[in-house]
Coordinates of C-alpha atoms in Angstrom, one line a residue:
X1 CA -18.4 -52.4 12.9
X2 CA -16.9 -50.4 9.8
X3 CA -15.1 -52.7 7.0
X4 CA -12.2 -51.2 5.0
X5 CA -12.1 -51.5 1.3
X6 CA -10.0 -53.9 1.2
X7 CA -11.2 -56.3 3.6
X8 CA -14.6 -56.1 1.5
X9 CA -13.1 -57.4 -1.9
X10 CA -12.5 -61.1 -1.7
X11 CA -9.3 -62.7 -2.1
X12 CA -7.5 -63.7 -5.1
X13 CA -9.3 -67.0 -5.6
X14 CA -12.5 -65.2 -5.1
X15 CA -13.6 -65.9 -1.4
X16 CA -15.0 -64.0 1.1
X17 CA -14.0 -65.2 4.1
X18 CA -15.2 -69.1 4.0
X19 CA -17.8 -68.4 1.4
X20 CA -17.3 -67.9 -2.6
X21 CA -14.5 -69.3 -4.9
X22 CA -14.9 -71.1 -8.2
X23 CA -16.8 -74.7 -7.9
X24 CA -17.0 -75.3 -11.5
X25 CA -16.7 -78.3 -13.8
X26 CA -13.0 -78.3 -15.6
X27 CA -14.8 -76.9 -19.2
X28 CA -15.5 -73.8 -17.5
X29 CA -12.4 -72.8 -15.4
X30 CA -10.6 -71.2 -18.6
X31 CA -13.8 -69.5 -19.5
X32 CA -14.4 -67.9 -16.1
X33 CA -10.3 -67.0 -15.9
X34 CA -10.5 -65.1 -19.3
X35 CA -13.6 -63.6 -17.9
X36 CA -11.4 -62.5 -14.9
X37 CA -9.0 -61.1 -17.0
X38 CA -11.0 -59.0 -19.4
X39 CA -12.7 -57.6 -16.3
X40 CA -9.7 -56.3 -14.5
X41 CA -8.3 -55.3 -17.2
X42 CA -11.9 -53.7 -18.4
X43 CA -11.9 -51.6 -14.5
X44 CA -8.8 -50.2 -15.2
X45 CA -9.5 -48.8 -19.0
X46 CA -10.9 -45.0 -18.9
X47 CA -12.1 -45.7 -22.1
X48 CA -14.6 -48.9 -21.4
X49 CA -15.8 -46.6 -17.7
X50 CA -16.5 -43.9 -20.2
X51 CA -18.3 -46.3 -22.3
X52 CA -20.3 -47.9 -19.4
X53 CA -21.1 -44.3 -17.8
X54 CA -22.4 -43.1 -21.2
X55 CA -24.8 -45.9 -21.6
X56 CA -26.3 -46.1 -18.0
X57 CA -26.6 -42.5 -18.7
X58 CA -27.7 -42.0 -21.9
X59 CA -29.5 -45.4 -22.9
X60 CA -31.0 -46.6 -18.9
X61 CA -31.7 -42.7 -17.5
X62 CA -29.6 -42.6 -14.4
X63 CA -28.9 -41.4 -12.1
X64 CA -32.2 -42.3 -10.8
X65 CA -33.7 -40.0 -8.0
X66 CA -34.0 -40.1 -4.2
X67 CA -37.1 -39.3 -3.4
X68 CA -38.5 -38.5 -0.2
X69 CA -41.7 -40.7 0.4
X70 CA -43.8 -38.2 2.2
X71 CA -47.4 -39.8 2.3
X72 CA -45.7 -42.9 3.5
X73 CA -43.8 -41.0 6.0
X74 CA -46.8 -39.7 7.7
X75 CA -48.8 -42.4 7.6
X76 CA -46.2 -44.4 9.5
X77 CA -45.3 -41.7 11.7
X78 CA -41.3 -42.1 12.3
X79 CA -38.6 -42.3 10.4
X80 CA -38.1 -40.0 7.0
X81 CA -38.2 -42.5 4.1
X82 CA -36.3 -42.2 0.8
X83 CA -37.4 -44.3 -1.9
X84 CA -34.1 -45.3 -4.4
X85 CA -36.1 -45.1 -7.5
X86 CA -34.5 -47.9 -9.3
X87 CA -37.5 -48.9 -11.2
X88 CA -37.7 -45.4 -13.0
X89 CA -34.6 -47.1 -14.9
X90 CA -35.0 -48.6 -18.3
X91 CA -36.9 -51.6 -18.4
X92 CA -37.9 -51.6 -14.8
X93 CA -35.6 -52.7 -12.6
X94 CA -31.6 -52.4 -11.3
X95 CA -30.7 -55.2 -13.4
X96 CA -29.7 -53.1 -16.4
X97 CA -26.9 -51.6 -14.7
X98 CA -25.0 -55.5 -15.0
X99 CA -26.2 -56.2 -18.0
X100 CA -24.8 -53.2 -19.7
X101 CA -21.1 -53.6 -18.2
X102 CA -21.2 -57.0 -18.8
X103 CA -22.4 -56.9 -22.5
X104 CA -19.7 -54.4 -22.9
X105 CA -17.2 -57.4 -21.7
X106 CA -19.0 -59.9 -24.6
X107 CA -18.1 -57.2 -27.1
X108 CA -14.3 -56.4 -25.8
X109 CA -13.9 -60.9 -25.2
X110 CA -15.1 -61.1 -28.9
X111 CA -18.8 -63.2 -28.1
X112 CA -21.5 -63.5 -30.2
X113 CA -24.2 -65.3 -28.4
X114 CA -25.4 -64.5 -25.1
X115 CA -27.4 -66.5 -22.2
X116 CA -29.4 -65.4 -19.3
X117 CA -31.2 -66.9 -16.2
X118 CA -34.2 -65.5 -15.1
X119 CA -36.5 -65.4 -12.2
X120 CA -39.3 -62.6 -12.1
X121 CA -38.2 -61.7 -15.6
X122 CA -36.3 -58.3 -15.3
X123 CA -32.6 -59.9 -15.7
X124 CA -34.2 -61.4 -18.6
X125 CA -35.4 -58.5 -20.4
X126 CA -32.7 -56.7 -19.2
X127 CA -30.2 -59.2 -21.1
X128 CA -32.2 -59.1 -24.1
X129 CA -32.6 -55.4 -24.4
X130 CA -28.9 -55.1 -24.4
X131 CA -28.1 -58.2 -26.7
X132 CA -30.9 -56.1 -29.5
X133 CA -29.2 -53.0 -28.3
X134 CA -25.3 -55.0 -29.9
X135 CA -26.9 -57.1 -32.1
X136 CA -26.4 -60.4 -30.0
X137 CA -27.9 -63.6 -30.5
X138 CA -29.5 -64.0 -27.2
X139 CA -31.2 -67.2 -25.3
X140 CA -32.7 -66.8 -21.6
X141 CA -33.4 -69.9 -19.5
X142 CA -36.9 -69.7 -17.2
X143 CA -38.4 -71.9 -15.0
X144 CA -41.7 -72.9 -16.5
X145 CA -43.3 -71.7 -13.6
X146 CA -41.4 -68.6 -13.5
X147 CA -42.9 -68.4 -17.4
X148 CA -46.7 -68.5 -16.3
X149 CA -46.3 -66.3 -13.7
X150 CA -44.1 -63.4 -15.5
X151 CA -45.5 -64.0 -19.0
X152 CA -45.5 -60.3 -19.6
X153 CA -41.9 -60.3 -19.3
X154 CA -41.9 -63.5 -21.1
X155 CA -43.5 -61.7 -24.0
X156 CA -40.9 -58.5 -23.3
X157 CA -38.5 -60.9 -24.2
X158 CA -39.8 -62.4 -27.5
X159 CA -40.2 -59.2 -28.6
X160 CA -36.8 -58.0 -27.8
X161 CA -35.4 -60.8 -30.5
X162 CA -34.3 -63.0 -27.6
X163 CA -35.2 -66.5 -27.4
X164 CA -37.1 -67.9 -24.5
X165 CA -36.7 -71.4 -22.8
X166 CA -39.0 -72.8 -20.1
X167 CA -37.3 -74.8 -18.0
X168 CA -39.7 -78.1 -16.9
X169 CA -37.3 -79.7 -14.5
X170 CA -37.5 -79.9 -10.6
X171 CA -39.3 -77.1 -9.1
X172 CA -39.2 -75.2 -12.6
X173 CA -38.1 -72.2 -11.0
X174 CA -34.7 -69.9 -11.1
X175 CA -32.4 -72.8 -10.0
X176 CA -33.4 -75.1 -12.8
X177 CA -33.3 -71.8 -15.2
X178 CA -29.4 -71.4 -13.6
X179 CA -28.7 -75.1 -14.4
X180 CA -30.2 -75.2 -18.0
X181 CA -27.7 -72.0 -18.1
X182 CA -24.6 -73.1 -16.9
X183 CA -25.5 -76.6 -19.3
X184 CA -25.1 -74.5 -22.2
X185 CA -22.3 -72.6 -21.3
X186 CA -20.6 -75.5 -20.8
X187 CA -21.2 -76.8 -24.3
X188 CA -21.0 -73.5 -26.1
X189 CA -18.3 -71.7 -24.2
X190 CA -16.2 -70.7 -27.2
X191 CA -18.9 -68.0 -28.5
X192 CA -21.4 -67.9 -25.7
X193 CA -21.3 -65.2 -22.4
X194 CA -23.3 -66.1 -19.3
X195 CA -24.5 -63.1 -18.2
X196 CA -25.2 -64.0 -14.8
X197 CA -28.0 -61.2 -12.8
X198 CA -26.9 -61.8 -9.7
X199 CA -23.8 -61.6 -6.7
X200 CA -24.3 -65.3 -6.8
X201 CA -21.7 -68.1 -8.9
X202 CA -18.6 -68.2 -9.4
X203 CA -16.0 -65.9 -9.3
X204 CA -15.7 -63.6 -10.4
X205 CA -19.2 -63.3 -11.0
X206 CA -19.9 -61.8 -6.9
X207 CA -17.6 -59.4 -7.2
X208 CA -18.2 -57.9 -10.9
X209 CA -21.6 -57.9 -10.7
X210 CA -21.6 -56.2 -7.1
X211 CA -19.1 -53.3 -9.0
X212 CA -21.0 -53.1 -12.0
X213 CA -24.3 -52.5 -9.5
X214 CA -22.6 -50.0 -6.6
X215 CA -23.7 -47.0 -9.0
X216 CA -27.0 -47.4 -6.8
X217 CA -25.0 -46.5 -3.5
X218 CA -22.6 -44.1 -4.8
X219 CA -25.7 -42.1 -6.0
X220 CA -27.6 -42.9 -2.9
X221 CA -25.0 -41.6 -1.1
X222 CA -24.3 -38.6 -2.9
X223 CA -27.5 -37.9 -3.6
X224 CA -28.5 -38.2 0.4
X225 CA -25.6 -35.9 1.4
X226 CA -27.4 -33.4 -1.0
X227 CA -30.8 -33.3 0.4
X228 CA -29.9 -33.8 4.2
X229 CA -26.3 -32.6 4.6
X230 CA -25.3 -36.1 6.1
X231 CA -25.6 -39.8 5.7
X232 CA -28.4 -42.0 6.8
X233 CA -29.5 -44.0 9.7
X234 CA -30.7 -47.2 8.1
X235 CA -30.1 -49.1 4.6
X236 CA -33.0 -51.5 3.8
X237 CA -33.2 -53.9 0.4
X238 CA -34.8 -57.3 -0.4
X239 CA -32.2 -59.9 -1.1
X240 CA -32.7 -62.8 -3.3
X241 CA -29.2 -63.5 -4.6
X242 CA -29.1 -59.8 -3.7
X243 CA -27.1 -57.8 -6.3
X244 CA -29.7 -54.6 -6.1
X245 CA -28.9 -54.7 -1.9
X246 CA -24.9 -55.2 -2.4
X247 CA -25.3 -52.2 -4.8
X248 CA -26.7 -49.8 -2.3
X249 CA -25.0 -51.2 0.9
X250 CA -21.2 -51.2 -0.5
X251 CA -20.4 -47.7 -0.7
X252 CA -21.1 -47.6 2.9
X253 CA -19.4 -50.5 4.3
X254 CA -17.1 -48.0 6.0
X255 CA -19.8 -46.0 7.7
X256 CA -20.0 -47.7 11.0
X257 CA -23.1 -45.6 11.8
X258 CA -25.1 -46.6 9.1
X259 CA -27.1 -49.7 9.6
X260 CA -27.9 -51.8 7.0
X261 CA -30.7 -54.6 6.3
X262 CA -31.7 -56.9 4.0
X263 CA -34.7 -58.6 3.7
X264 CA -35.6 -62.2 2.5
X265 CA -38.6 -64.2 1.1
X266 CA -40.1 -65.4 4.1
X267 CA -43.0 -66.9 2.2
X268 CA -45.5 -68.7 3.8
X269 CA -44.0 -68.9 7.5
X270 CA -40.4 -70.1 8.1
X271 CA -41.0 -74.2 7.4
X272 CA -38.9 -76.4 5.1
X273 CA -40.4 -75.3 1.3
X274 CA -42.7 -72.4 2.7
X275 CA -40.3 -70.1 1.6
X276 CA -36.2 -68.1 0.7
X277 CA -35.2 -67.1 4.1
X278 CA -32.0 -68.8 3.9
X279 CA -30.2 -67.0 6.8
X280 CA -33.3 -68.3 8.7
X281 CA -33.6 -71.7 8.0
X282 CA -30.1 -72.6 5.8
X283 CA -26.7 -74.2 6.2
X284 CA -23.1 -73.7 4.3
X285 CA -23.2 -75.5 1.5
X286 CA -21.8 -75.3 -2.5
X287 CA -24.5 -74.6 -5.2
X288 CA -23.8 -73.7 -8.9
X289 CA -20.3 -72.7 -8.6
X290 CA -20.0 -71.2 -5.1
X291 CA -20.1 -71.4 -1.4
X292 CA -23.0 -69.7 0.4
X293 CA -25.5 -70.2 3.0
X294 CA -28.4 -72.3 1.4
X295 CA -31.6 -74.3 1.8
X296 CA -30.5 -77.7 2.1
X297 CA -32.0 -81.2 4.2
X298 CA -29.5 -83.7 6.1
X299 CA -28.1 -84.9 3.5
X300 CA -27.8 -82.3 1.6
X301 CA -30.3 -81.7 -1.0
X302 CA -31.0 -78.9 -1.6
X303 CA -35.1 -78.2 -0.6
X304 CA -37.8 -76.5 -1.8
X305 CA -38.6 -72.8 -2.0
X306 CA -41.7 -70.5 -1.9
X307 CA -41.9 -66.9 -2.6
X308 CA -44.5 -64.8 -4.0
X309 CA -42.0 -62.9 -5.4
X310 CA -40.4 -65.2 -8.7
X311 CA -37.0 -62.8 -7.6
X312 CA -36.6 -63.9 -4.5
X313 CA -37.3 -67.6 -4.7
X314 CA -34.0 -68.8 -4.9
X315 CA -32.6 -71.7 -2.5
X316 CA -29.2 -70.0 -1.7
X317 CA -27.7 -66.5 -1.4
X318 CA -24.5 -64.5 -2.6
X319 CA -21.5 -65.2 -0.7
X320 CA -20.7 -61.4 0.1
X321 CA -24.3 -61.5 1.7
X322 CA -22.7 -64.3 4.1
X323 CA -19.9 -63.2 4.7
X324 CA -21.4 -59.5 5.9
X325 CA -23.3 -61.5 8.0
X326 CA -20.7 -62.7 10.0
X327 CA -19.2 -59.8 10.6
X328 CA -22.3 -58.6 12.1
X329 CA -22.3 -55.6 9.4
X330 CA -25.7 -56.7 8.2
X331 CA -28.6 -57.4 9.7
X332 CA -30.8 -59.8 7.3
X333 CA -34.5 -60.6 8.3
X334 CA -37.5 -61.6 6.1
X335 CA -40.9 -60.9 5.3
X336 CA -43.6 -62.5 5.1
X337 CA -45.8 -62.8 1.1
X338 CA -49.1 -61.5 3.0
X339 CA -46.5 -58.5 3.9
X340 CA -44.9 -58.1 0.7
X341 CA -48.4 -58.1 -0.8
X342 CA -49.5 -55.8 1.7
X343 CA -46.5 -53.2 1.4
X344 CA -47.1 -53.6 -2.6
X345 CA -50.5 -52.2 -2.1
X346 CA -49.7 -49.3 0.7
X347 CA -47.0 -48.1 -1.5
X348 CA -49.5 -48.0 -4.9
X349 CA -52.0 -46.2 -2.8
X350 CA -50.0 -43.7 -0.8
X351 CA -47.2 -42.9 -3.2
X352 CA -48.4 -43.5 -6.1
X353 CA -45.6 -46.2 -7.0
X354 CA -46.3 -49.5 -7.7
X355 CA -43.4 -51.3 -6.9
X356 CA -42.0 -55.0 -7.5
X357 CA -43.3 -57.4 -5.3
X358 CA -39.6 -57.8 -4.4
X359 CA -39.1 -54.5 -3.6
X360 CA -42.0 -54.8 -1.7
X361 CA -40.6 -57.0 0.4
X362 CA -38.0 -53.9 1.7
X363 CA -41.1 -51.9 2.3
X364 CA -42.7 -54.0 4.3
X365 CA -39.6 -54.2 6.4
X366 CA -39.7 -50.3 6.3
X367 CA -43.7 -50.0 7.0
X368 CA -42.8 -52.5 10.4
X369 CA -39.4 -50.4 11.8
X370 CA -40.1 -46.9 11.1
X371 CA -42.8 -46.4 13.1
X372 CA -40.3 -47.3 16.3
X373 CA -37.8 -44.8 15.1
X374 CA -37.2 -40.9 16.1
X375 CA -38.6 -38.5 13.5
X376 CA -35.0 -37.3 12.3
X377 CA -33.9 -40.6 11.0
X378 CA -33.0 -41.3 8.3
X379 CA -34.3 -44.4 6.0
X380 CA -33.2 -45.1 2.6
X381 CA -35.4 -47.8 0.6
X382 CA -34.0 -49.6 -3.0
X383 CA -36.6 -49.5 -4.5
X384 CA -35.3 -52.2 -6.8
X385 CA -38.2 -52.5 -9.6
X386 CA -41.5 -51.8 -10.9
X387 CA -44.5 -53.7 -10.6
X388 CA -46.1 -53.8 -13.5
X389 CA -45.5 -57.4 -14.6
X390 CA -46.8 -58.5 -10.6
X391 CA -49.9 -56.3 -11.0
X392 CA -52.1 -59.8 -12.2
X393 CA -50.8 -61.9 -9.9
X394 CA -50.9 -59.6 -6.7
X395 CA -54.7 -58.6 -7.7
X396 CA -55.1 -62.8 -7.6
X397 CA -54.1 -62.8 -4.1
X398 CA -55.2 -59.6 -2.9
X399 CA -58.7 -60.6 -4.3
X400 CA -58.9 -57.3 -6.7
X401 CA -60.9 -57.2 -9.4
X402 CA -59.1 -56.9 -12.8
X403 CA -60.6 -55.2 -15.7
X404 CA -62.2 -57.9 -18.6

């Protein structure tokens, strides 16, 4: 099915269909309106796109390239695969895209203290880079296990002038590092911007942060049209709360003939705390400020999750993601960490790229469907981020030996 461009923005109150909206406590409804306000008013000022361009230019190196993954191409023996090349931006990963627009929204709102979730680390660093970058007080919230298993970024961070905070309740992963967030918000509202990393929240965090990240598409696309004089067959992205996979699959929404897939944290096999698959194994539900499909029991608790991939491991998923699900416009499936890990290492040895090991998860979505596809198709991969803070914890499980 194609979607017109209006039937892919959500409504005034910020739903998408049945899913979104604003579930916040009463403190935060006139922050999250101002915030609405400065951003539409933000979208239609030349000046602050100028502004934006310039620094995702200038300061984070886009536009990134599309590059044609030729070992991996072979070696598979179907489809032609582009790689995205997201983690060539600064600091790593696609984050940096939000984080500039939205720091550029502290400035114009008059903030001078910024917070940040984090999962794997790269919204993290991304947030403090820009907060240095304006001279920002800056605190990021990390679930402690997060902390152990991303130190590098952890000390990225530090170094950056931002303050870290392990987060030791519940599973001390990114939802506890989103509560501890939206706990100081609450209380420090009047000079404090959340920037949150993901289409996830409330509105109009799905929507702003899916504009602020469609630069990868719109290159993608343009880029694509370049090299192969038309668009392609097949879209592929991991998706956690999935901002890097709504930034490459919305400026082709319209293009009935391009399929698109995203691809979850199916961690240890589809069983209740094995893993993020929440199309797979989750139910409608609210979470932190919006309506999505998520990982809850009976009653509604909200379960465990398992990924090998700190990104992805996230109980619920942005509300745009459900909503394109329901319209049948994408296709969301899952792999597996002995995949992921599998991809991460078949990419590093054929390409050269060591990616994220949430990026890996698109690849190994790519290594399984290409094969089964006619040699002129077409394959685009977001490569989302770099692995260089996964490269200790992969060698762990991939039983590589690490240099003393």
């Amino acid at each position: 099915m194609s979607l017109t461009a209006t039937e892919s923005v959500p409504d005034a109150r910020g739903h998408f269909g049945p899913y979104g909206g604003r579930y916040v406590p009463e403190t935060l409804m006139h922050p999250l309106q101002e915030l609405e306000q400065e951003y539409d008013r933000a979208r239609r000022d030349p000046e602050f796109q100028r502004e934006f361009e310039y620094y995702l230019k200038d300061f984070c190196g886009r536009p990134t390239p599309l590059y044609f993954a030729e070992r991996l191409t072979r070696d598979l023996g179907g489809a032609k695969i582009y790689l995205k090349r997201e983690d060539l931006l600064h600091t790593g990963a696609h984050k940096i895209n939000n984080c500039i627009g939205q720091i550029l929204l502290a400035r114009r709102m008059g903030k001078t203290r910024i917070i940040a979730e984090t999962g794997a680390g790269q919204h993290g660093v991304a947030t403090a880079t820009v907060a240095a970058m304006f001279g920002l007080k800056c605190v990021v919230y990390m679930g402690a296990v997060d902390c152990e298993r991303q130190s590098l970024n952890v000390f990225r961070m530090k170094m950056l002038g931002a303050e870290v905070v392990p987060v030791k309740a519940g599973q001390q992963t990114l939802k506890e590092a989103i509560n501890e967030a939206m706990r100081d918000w609450v209380t420090n509202v009047r000079t404090t911007h959340y920037i949150l990393g993901t289409v996830y929240g409330a509105h109009p965090y799905p929507l702003m942060v899916r504009n602020f990240q469609r630069v990868i598409g719109d290159e993608a696309r343009r880029q694509i049209l370049e090299k192969e004089k038309r668009l392609p067959d097949t879209l592929i992205a991991c998706v956690g709360g999935g901002s890097n996979a709504m930034g490459l699959f919305y400026p082709f929404l319209e293009d009935a003939a391009v399929k698109m897939v995203g691809v979850e944290a199916g961690g240890e096999g589809i069983e209740a705390g094995k893993h993020a698959a929440r199309f797979q194994g989750g139910s409608l539900g609210v979470l932190q400020g919006t309506r999505s499909y998520l990982l809850q029991d009976e009653f509604g608790q909200v379960q465990l999750t398992h990924s090998v991939s700190a990104g992805l491991d996230y109980a619920a998923v942005g509300p745009e993601h459900a909503w394109l699900r329901d319209q049948q416009r994408v296709e969301y499936t899952y792999a597996t960490d002995d995949q992921a890990l599998a991809a991460f290492l078949k990419l590093a040895r054929l390409e050269g790229i060591i990616p994220a090991l949430e990026s890996a998860h698109a690849i190994a979505e790519v290594i399984r469907r290409a094969p089964n596809m006619r040699p002129e198709a077409l394959v685009i991969v977001n490569l989302s981020g770099r692995g260089d803070k996964d490269v200790s914890q992969a060698a762990a499980k991939l039983n590589l030996q690490m240099p003393a």
